[in-house]
PDB file of C-alpha atoms in Angstrom:
ATOM      1  CA  MET A   1      90.355 126.379 108.487  1.00  0.00           C
ATOM      2  CA  ASN A   2      87.705 123.927 109.707  1.00  0.00           C
ATOM      3  CA  LEU A   3      88.865 121.341 107.179  1.00  0.00           C
ATOM      4  CA  GLU A   4      92.486 121.872 108.161  1.00  0.00           C
ATOM      5  CA  GLN A   5      91.752 121.592 111.893  1.00  0.00           C
ATOM      6  CA  GLU A   6      89.705 118.414 111.498  1.00  0.00           C
ATOM      7  CA  SER A   7      92.295 116.861 109.198  1.00  0.00           C
ATOM      8  CA  ASP A   8      95.088 117.685 111.658  1.00  0.00           C
ATOM      9  CA  SER A   9      93.057 116.105 114.446  1.00  0.00           C
ATOM     10  CA  ALA A  10      92.517 112.933 112.406  1.00  0.00           C
ATOM     11  CA  LYS A  11      96.122 112.438 111.358  1.00  0.00           C
ATOM     12  CA  HIS A  12      97.613 113.177 114.780  1.00  0.00           C
ATOM     13  CA  LEU A  13      95.191 110.820 116.526  1.00  0.00           C
ATOM     14  CA  LEU A  14      96.133 108.095 114.047  1.00  0.00           C
ATOM     15  CA  ALA A  15      99.842 108.856 114.363  1.00  0.00           C
ATOM     16  CA  TYR A  16      99.757 108.772 118.164  1.00  0.00           C
ATOM     17  CA  GLY A  17      97.710 105.579 118.102  1.00  0.00           C
ATOM     18  CA  VAL A  18     100.108 103.849 115.723  1.00  0.00           C
ATOM     19  CA  ARG A  19     103.131 105.048 117.698  1.00  0.00           C
ATOM     20  CA  THR A  20     101.648 103.762 120.953  1.00  0.00           C
ATOM     21  CA  LEU A  21     100.777 100.429 119.358  1.00  0.00           C
ATOM     22  CA  ARG A  22     104.270  99.947 117.938  1.00  0.00           C
ATOM     23  CA  THR A  23     105.977 100.790 121.238  1.00  0.00           C
ATOM     24  CA  ALA A  24     103.543  99.175 123.698  1.00  0.00           C
ATOM     25  CA  ALA A  25     105.204  96.990 126.321  1.00  0.00           C
ATOM     26  CA  PHE A  26     101.906  95.272 127.205  1.00  0.00           C
ATOM     27  CA  ILE A  27      98.748  95.578 125.146  1.00  0.00           C
ATOM     28  CA  GLU A  28      96.699  95.075 128.312  1.00  0.00           C
ATOM     29  CA  THR A  29      97.908  98.438 129.666  1.00  0.00           C
ATOM     30  CA  THR A  30      97.652 100.312 126.363  1.00  0.00           C
ATOM     31  CA  ARG A  31      94.686  98.781 124.503  1.00  0.00           C
ATOM     32  CA  ASP A  32      92.179 101.419 125.601  1.00  0.00           C
ATOM     33  CA  PRO A  33      94.366 104.432 124.729  1.00  0.00           C
ATOM     34  CA  ILE A  34      95.232 102.797 121.393  1.00  0.00           C
ATOM     35  CA  MET A  35      91.623 101.990 120.503  1.00  0.00           C
ATOM     36  CA  THR A  36      90.467 105.433 121.620  1.00  0.00           C
ATOM     37  CA  MET A  37      92.953 107.245 119.406  1.00  0.00           C
ATOM     38  CA  LEU A  38      92.621 104.937 116.414  1.00  0.00           C
ATOM     39  CA  SER A  39      88.824 104.713 116.465  1.00  0.00           C
ATOM     40  CA  ILE A  40      88.346 108.481 116.692  1.00  0.00           C
ATOM     41  CA  GLY A  41      91.147 109.175 114.216  1.00  0.00           C
ATOM     42  CA  ALA A  42      89.738 106.696 111.692  1.00  0.00           C
ATOM     43  CA  GLU A  43      86.235 108.125 112.066  1.00  0.00           C
ATOM     44  CA  LYS A  44      87.468 111.664 111.483  1.00  0.00           C
ATOM     45  CA  LEU A  45      89.537 110.611 108.464  1.00  0.00           C
ATOM     46  CA  LEU A  46      86.602 108.737 106.961  1.00  0.00           C
ATOM     47  CA  LYS A  47      84.178 111.614 107.410  1.00  0.00           C
ATOM     48  CA  VAL A  48      86.604 114.147 105.944  1.00  0.00           C
ATOM     49  CA  ALA A  49      87.311 111.897 102.930  1.00  0.00           C
ATOM     50  CA  LEU A  50      83.610 111.266 102.360  1.00  0.00           C
ATOM     51  CA  GLY A  51      83.025 114.987 102.795  1.00  0.00           C
ATOM     52  CA  LEU A  52      85.539 115.779 100.059  1.00  0.00           C
ATOM     53  CA  LEU A  53      83.766 113.354  97.739  1.00  0.00           C
ATOM     54  CA  HIS A  54      80.460 115.078  98.481  1.00  0.00           C
ATOM     55  CA  VAL A  55      82.013 118.466  97.725  1.00  0.00           C
ATOM     56  CA  GLU A  56      83.256 117.135  94.387  1.00  0.00           C
ATOM     57  CA  ASP A  57      79.794 115.859  93.434  1.00  0.00           C
ATOM     58  CA  HIS A  58      77.509 118.475  94.999  1.00  0.00           C
ATOM     59  CA  ARG A  59      79.690 121.551  95.622  1.00  0.00           C
ATOM     60  CA  GLN A  60      78.843 121.499  99.323  1.00  0.00           C
ATOM     61  CA  TRP A  61      79.898 119.629 102.433  1.00  0.00           C
ATOM     62  CA  LEU A  62      78.113 116.566 103.756  1.00  0.00           C
ATOM     63  CA  PRO A  63      74.837 117.557 105.488  1.00  0.00           C
ATOM     64  CA  LEU A  64      74.734 117.138 109.257  1.00  0.00           C
ATOM     65  CA  GLN A  65      71.802 114.737 108.982  1.00  0.00           C
ATOM     66  CA  VAL A  66      73.916 112.349 106.889  1.00  0.00           C
ATOM     67  CA  LEU A  67      76.833 112.518 109.316  1.00  0.00           C
ATOM     68  CA  LYS A  68      74.689 112.026 112.419  1.00  0.00           C
ATOM     69  CA  ASN A  69      71.813 109.870 111.204  1.00  0.00           C
ATOM     70  CA  GLU A  70      73.254 107.787 108.370  1.00  0.00           C
ATOM     71  CA  TYR A  71      76.947 107.418 109.156  1.00  0.00           C
ATOM     72  CA  ARG A  72      76.866 107.988 112.930  1.00  0.00           C
ATOM     73  CA  HIS A  73      79.955 106.205 114.331  1.00  0.00           C
ATOM     74  CA  ASP A  74      79.742 103.193 111.994  1.00  0.00           C
ATOM     75  CA  LEU A  75      83.343 102.729 110.861  1.00  0.00           C
ATOM     76  CA  VAL A  76      82.604  99.475 109.042  1.00  0.00           C
ATOM     77  CA  LYS A  77      79.884 101.098 106.932  1.00  0.00           C
ATOM     78  CA  MET A  78      81.912 104.223 106.149  1.00  0.00           C
ATOM     79  CA  GLU A  79      85.122 102.315 105.385  1.00  0.00           C
ATOM     80  CA  GLU A  80      83.360  99.966 102.982  1.00  0.00           C
ATOM     81  CA  LEU A  81      81.629 102.910 101.291  1.00  0.00           C
ATOM     82  CA  LEU A  82      84.854 104.885 100.912  1.00  0.00           C
ATOM     83  CA  ARG A  83      86.879 101.943  99.609  1.00  0.00           C
ATOM     84  CA  GLU A  84      84.193 100.980  97.100  1.00  0.00           C
ATOM     85  CA  THR A  85      83.904 104.583  95.933  1.00  0.00           C
ATOM     86  CA  ILE A  86      87.671 104.753  95.441  1.00  0.00           C
ATOM     87  CA  ARG A  87      87.466 101.512  93.432  1.00  0.00           C
ATOM     88  CA  VAL A  88      84.646 102.818  91.222  1.00  0.00           C
ATOM     89  CA  ARG A  89      86.376 106.168  90.639  1.00  0.00           C
ATOM     90  CA  ALA A  90      89.898 104.811  90.190  1.00  0.00           C
ATOM     91  CA  ASP A  91      89.790 105.679  86.490  1.00  0.00           C
ATOM     92  CA  ARG A  92      89.829 109.358  87.522  1.00  0.00           C
ATOM     93  CA  ALA A  93      93.297 108.985  89.001  1.00  0.00           C
ATOM     94  CA  THR A  94      96.200 110.763  87.358  1.00  0.00           C
ATOM     95  CA  HIS A  95      98.164 107.505  87.646  1.00  0.00           C
ATOM     96  CA  ARG A  96      95.656 104.730  88.257  1.00  0.00           C
ATOM     97  CA  PHE A  97      98.328 102.085  88.833  1.00  0.00           C
ATOM     98  CA  TYR A  98      99.178 103.489  92.280  1.00  0.00           C
ATOM     99  CA  VAL A  99      95.566 103.547  93.411  1.00  0.00           C
ATOM    100  CA  ASP A 100      94.935 100.030  92.123  1.00  0.00           C
ATOM    101  CA  GLN A 101      98.025  98.728  93.918  1.00  0.00           C
ATOM    102  CA  ALA A 102      96.971 100.364  97.174  1.00  0.00           C
ATOM    103  CA  LEU A 103      93.507  98.800  96.810  1.00  0.00           C
ATOM    104  CA  ILE A 104      94.991  95.366  96.127  1.00  0.00           C
ATOM    105  CA  THR A 105      97.175  95.712  99.213  1.00  0.00           C
ATOM    106  CA  ILE A 106      94.324  96.559 101.581  1.00  0.00           C
ATOM    107  CA  ASP A 107      91.882  94.111  99.943  1.00  0.00           C
ATOM    108  CA  GLY A 108      94.380  91.327 100.574  1.00  0.00           C
ATOM    109  CA  ASP A 109      95.212  92.356 104.131  1.00  0.00           C
ATOM    110  CA  ALA A 110      93.756  89.672 106.410  1.00  0.00           C
ATOM    111  CA  VAL A 111      94.077  91.923 109.470  1.00  0.00           C
ATOM    112  CA  TRP A 112      92.265  94.984 108.166  1.00  0.00           C
ATOM    113  CA  ARG A 113      88.623  93.864 108.392  1.00  0.00           C
ATOM    114  CA  PRO A 114      88.852  92.499 111.949  1.00  0.00           C
ATOM    115  CA  LEU A 115      90.801  95.612 112.964  1.00  0.00           C
ATOM    116  CA  VAL A 116      88.084  97.905 111.582  1.00  0.00           C
ATOM    117  CA  ALA A 117      85.494  95.767 113.362  1.00  0.00           C
ATOM    118  CA  ALA A 118      87.409  96.150 116.633  1.00  0.00           C
ATOM    119  CA  LEU A 119      87.696  99.934 116.292  1.00  0.00           C
ATOM    120  CA  ASN A 120      84.045 100.123 115.272  1.00  0.00           C
ATOM    121  CA  ARG A 121      82.975  98.106 118.302  1.00  0.00           C
ATOM    122  CA  TYR A 122      84.990 100.319 120.616  1.00  0.00           C
ATOM    123  CA  GLY A 123      83.867 103.585 119.056  1.00  0.00           C
ATOM    124  CA  GLN A 124      80.163 102.797 118.933  1.00  0.00           C
ATOM    125  CA  GLU A 125      79.576 101.660 122.500  1.00  0.00           C
ATOM    126  CA  GLY A 126      82.294  99.197 123.471  1.00  0.00           C
ATOM    127  CA  ARG A 127      84.295 101.853 125.297  1.00  0.00           C
ATOM    128  CA  PHE A 128      81.585 101.708 127.967  1.00  0.00           C
ATOM    129  CA  TYR A 129      81.432  97.908 128.069  1.00  0.00           C
ATOM    130  CA  TYR A 130      82.481  97.510 131.714  1.00  0.00           C
ATOM    131  CA  LEU A 131      80.739 100.673 132.894  1.00  0.00           C
ATOM    132  CA  ASP A 132      77.438  99.383 131.518  1.00  0.00           C
ATOM    133  CA  ALA A 133      78.029  96.046 133.245  1.00  0.00           C
ATOM    134  CA  LEU A 134      78.569  97.860 136.534  1.00  0.00           C
ATOM    135  CA  ALA A 135      75.228  99.607 135.999  1.00  0.00           C
ATOM    136  CA  ASP A 136      73.484  96.233 135.588  1.00  0.00           C
ATOM    137  CA  ASN A 137      72.955  96.941 131.901  1.00  0.00           C
ATOM    138  CA  PRO A 138      75.419  94.581 130.186  1.00  0.00           C
ATOM    139  CA  GLN A 139      75.977  94.979 126.471  1.00  0.00           C
ATOM    140  CA  ARG A 140      74.910  92.106 124.249  1.00  0.00           C
ATOM    141  CA  GLU A 141      77.953  92.077 121.979  1.00  0.00           C
ATOM    142  CA  GLU A 142      81.318  90.711 123.027  1.00  0.00           C
ATOM    143  CA  SER A 143      83.856  93.033 124.624  1.00  0.00           C
ATOM    144  CA  PRO A 144      86.171  95.233 122.537  1.00  0.00           C
ATOM    145  CA  GLN A 145      89.002  93.056 123.827  1.00  0.00           C
ATOM    146  CA  SER A 146      87.458  90.048 122.068  1.00  0.00           C
ATOM    147  CA  PHE A 147      87.312  92.010 118.812  1.00  0.00           C
ATOM    148  CA  TRP A 148      90.933  93.104 119.235  1.00  0.00           C
ATOM    149  CA  ASP A 149      91.932  89.499 119.920  1.00  0.00           C
ATOM    150  CA  ALA A 150      90.335  88.545 116.588  1.00  0.00           C
ATOM    151  CA  ALA A 151      92.546  91.086 114.781  1.00  0.00           C
ATOM    152  CA  GLU A 152      95.615  89.646 116.525  1.00  0.00           C
ATOM    153  CA  ARG A 153      94.596  86.101 115.544  1.00  0.00           C
ATOM    154  CA  ALA A 154      94.258  87.210 111.938  1.00  0.00           C
ATOM    155  CA  ALA A 155      97.754  88.669 112.105  1.00  0.00           C
ATOM    156  CA  LEU A 156      99.145  85.462 113.575  1.00  0.00           C
ATOM    157  CA  GLU A 157      97.368  83.169 111.106  1.00  0.00           C
ATOM    158  CA  SER A 158      98.310  85.193 108.022  1.00  0.00           C
ATOM    159  CA  ASP A 159     102.026  85.639 108.805  1.00  0.00           C
ATOM    160  CA  ALA A 160     104.107  82.459 108.700  1.00  0.00           C
ATOM    161  CA  ASP A 161     107.176  84.067 110.295  1.00  0.00           C
ATOM    162  CA  LEU A 162     105.110  85.523 113.120  1.00  0.00           C
ATOM    163  CA  ASN A 163     103.433  82.162 113.670  1.00  0.00           C
ATOM    164  CA  MET A 164     106.831  80.479 113.816  1.00  0.00           C
ATOM    165  CA  LEU A 165     108.044  83.013 116.370  1.00  0.00           C
ATOM    166  CA  PHE A 166     104.917  82.351 118.439  1.00  0.00           C
ATOM    167  CA  THR A 167     105.662  78.615 118.429  1.00  0.00           C
ATOM    168  CA  ARG A 168     109.243  79.256 119.547  1.00  0.00           C
ATOM    169  CA  MET A 169     108.040  81.626 122.271  1.00  0.00           C
ATOM    170  CA  MET A 170     105.852  78.889 123.758  1.00  0.00           C
ATOM    171  CA  SER A 171     109.026  77.047 124.776  1.00  0.00           C
ATOM    172  CA  ASP A 172     111.290  80.073 125.232  1.00  0.00           C
ATOM    173  CA  HIS A 173     109.581  82.933 127.061  1.00  0.00           C
ATOM    174  CA  SER A 174     112.600  85.187 126.579  1.00  0.00           C
ATOM    175  CA  LEU A 175     111.172  85.760 123.084  1.00  0.00           C
ATOM    176  CA  SER A 176     107.907  87.219 124.373  1.00  0.00           C
ATOM    177  CA  ASP A 177     108.940  90.869 123.998  1.00  0.00           C
ATOM    178  CA  GLU A 178     110.062  90.284 120.429  1.00  0.00           C
ATOM    179  CA  PHE A 179     106.884  88.395 119.594  1.00  0.00           C
ATOM    180  CA  TYR A 180     104.471  90.979 120.969  1.00  0.00           C
ATOM    181  CA  GLN A 181     106.398  93.829 119.375  1.00  0.00           C
ATOM    182  CA  ARG A 182     106.165  92.133 115.986  1.00  0.00           C
ATOM    183  CA  LEU A 183     102.503  91.255 116.539  1.00  0.00           C
ATOM    184  CA  ASN A 184     101.669  94.861 117.388  1.00  0.00           C
ATOM    185  CA  ALA A 185     103.707  96.056 114.409  1.00  0.00           C
ATOM    186  CA  ARG A 186     101.704  93.787 112.087  1.00  0.00           C
ATOM    187  CA  VAL A 187      98.428  95.307 113.319  1.00  0.00           C
ATOM    188  CA  ALA A 188      99.889  98.820 113.023  1.00  0.00           C
ATOM    189  CA  ASP A 189     101.031  98.029 109.463  1.00  0.00           C
ATOM    190  CA  SER A 190      97.446  97.223 108.543  1.00  0.00           C
ATOM    191  CA  LEU A 191      96.173 100.585 109.773  1.00  0.00           C
ATOM    192  CA  GLU A 192      98.935 102.431 107.949  1.00  0.00           C
ATOM    193  CA  ARG A 193      98.271 100.575 104.695  1.00  0.00           C
ATOM    194  CA  TRP A 194      94.669 101.783 104.771  1.00  0.00           C
ATOM    195  CA  TRP A 195      95.786 105.303 105.631  1.00  0.00           C
ATOM    196  CA  ASP A 196      98.177 105.134 102.651  1.00  0.00           C
ATOM    197  CA  LEU A 197      95.293 104.082 100.392  1.00  0.00           C
ATOM    198  CA  VAL A 198      93.179 107.080 101.375  1.00  0.00           C
ATOM    199  CA  ALA A 199      96.101 109.482 100.975  1.00  0.00           C
ATOM    200  CA  MET A 200      97.109 107.991  97.613  1.00  0.00           C
ATOM    201  CA  ALA A 201      93.557 108.135  96.269  1.00  0.00           C
ATOM    202  CA  ALA A 202      93.322 111.783  97.308  1.00  0.00           C
ATOM    203  CA  VAL A 203      96.674 112.789  95.807  1.00  0.00           C
ATOM    204  CA  GLN A 204      95.751 111.086  92.538  1.00  0.00           C
ATOM    205  CA  GLY A 205      92.513 113.066  92.279  1.00  0.00           C
ATOM    206  CA  VAL A 206      90.063 110.276  93.094  1.00  0.00           C
ATOM    207  CA  LEU A 207      88.523 112.381  95.896  1.00  0.00           C
ATOM    208  CA  GLY A 208      88.239 115.436  93.648  1.00  0.00           C
ATOM    209  CA  GLU A 209      90.259 118.589  93.085  1.00  0.00           C
ATOM    210  CA  ARG A 210      90.026 119.731  96.694  1.00  0.00           C
ATOM    211  CA  GLY A 211      91.333 116.353  97.786  1.00  0.00           C
ATOM    212  CA  LYS A 212      94.654 116.545  95.928  1.00  0.00           C
ATOM    213  CA  ALA A 213      96.376 118.982  98.306  1.00  0.00           C
ATOM    214  CA  TRP A 214      94.613 117.351 101.250  1.00  0.00           C
ATOM    215  CA  GLY A 215      96.108 113.989 100.303  1.00  0.00           C
ATOM    216  CA  HIS A 216      99.629 115.385 100.429  1.00  0.00           C
ATOM    217  CA  GLY A 217      99.096 116.728 103.944  1.00  0.00           C
ATOM    218  CA  ILE A 218      97.093 113.956 105.590  1.00  0.00           C
ATOM    219  CA  LYS A 219     100.190 111.835 106.234  1.00  0.00           C
ATOM    220  CA  ALA A 220     102.596 114.713 106.922  1.00  0.00           C
ATOM    221  CA  ILE A 221     103.110 114.356 110.666  1.00  0.00           C
ATOM    222  CA  GLY A 222     105.096 117.035 112.445  1.00  0.00           C
ATOM    223  CA  ARG A 223     107.050 116.714 115.684  1.00  0.00           C
ATOM    224  CA  GLN A 224     104.802 115.146 118.319  1.00  0.00           C
ATOM    225  CA  ILE A 225     106.934 114.373 121.340  1.00  0.00           C
ATOM    226  CA  VAL A 226     110.288 115.457 122.756  1.00  0.00           C
ATOM    227  CA  GLY A 227     113.025 113.543 120.987  1.00  0.00           C
ATOM    228  CA  ASP A 228     111.359 113.393 117.579  1.00  0.00           C
TER     229      ASP A 228
END
């Protein structure tokens, strides 16, 4: 039941975050809710996936000291560890081709690393960036907004069609809604590609026997809002 509850929390936070990102009218009014949901959802998903791997190897869940002292809220560290472990164990997959393709997709995604960095920055301490400044204790790193801007730049620079639309928008501001919707969708696509990788690896047995059923459910999102 604990595993099911935590998994439900992870997938619904990610689903809400992706939905909000794809439908945002202005990122300035939705960035904090989006980064809150996605950073917490990604952290939960990572810790559950790493926990399943630990169960497979040691027949017990990850010790609290590892979760709190080693992993903490470091999404970059956990994501790199999980992806590398999936790569190393890909030969355990029932159908390795699907896992390899999912890895190739996320490895080649120019937006993914800066997006993880942005969510990591927000989740670790960036969510209190302005509050700390008000308390005369400014943080040394750049704001979460700067990290998010880097993910958007990566999206723009890696997508020729999006870049072309941006150029057209500079002289025709009626295209701004279309541009920002497509920009947000590109960032959301990156998150979902990673989520697909984790689910695929689990279904294929890379995360162990317990992970197979978990992989089928981790992307099964039920009705969330009226109208779904």
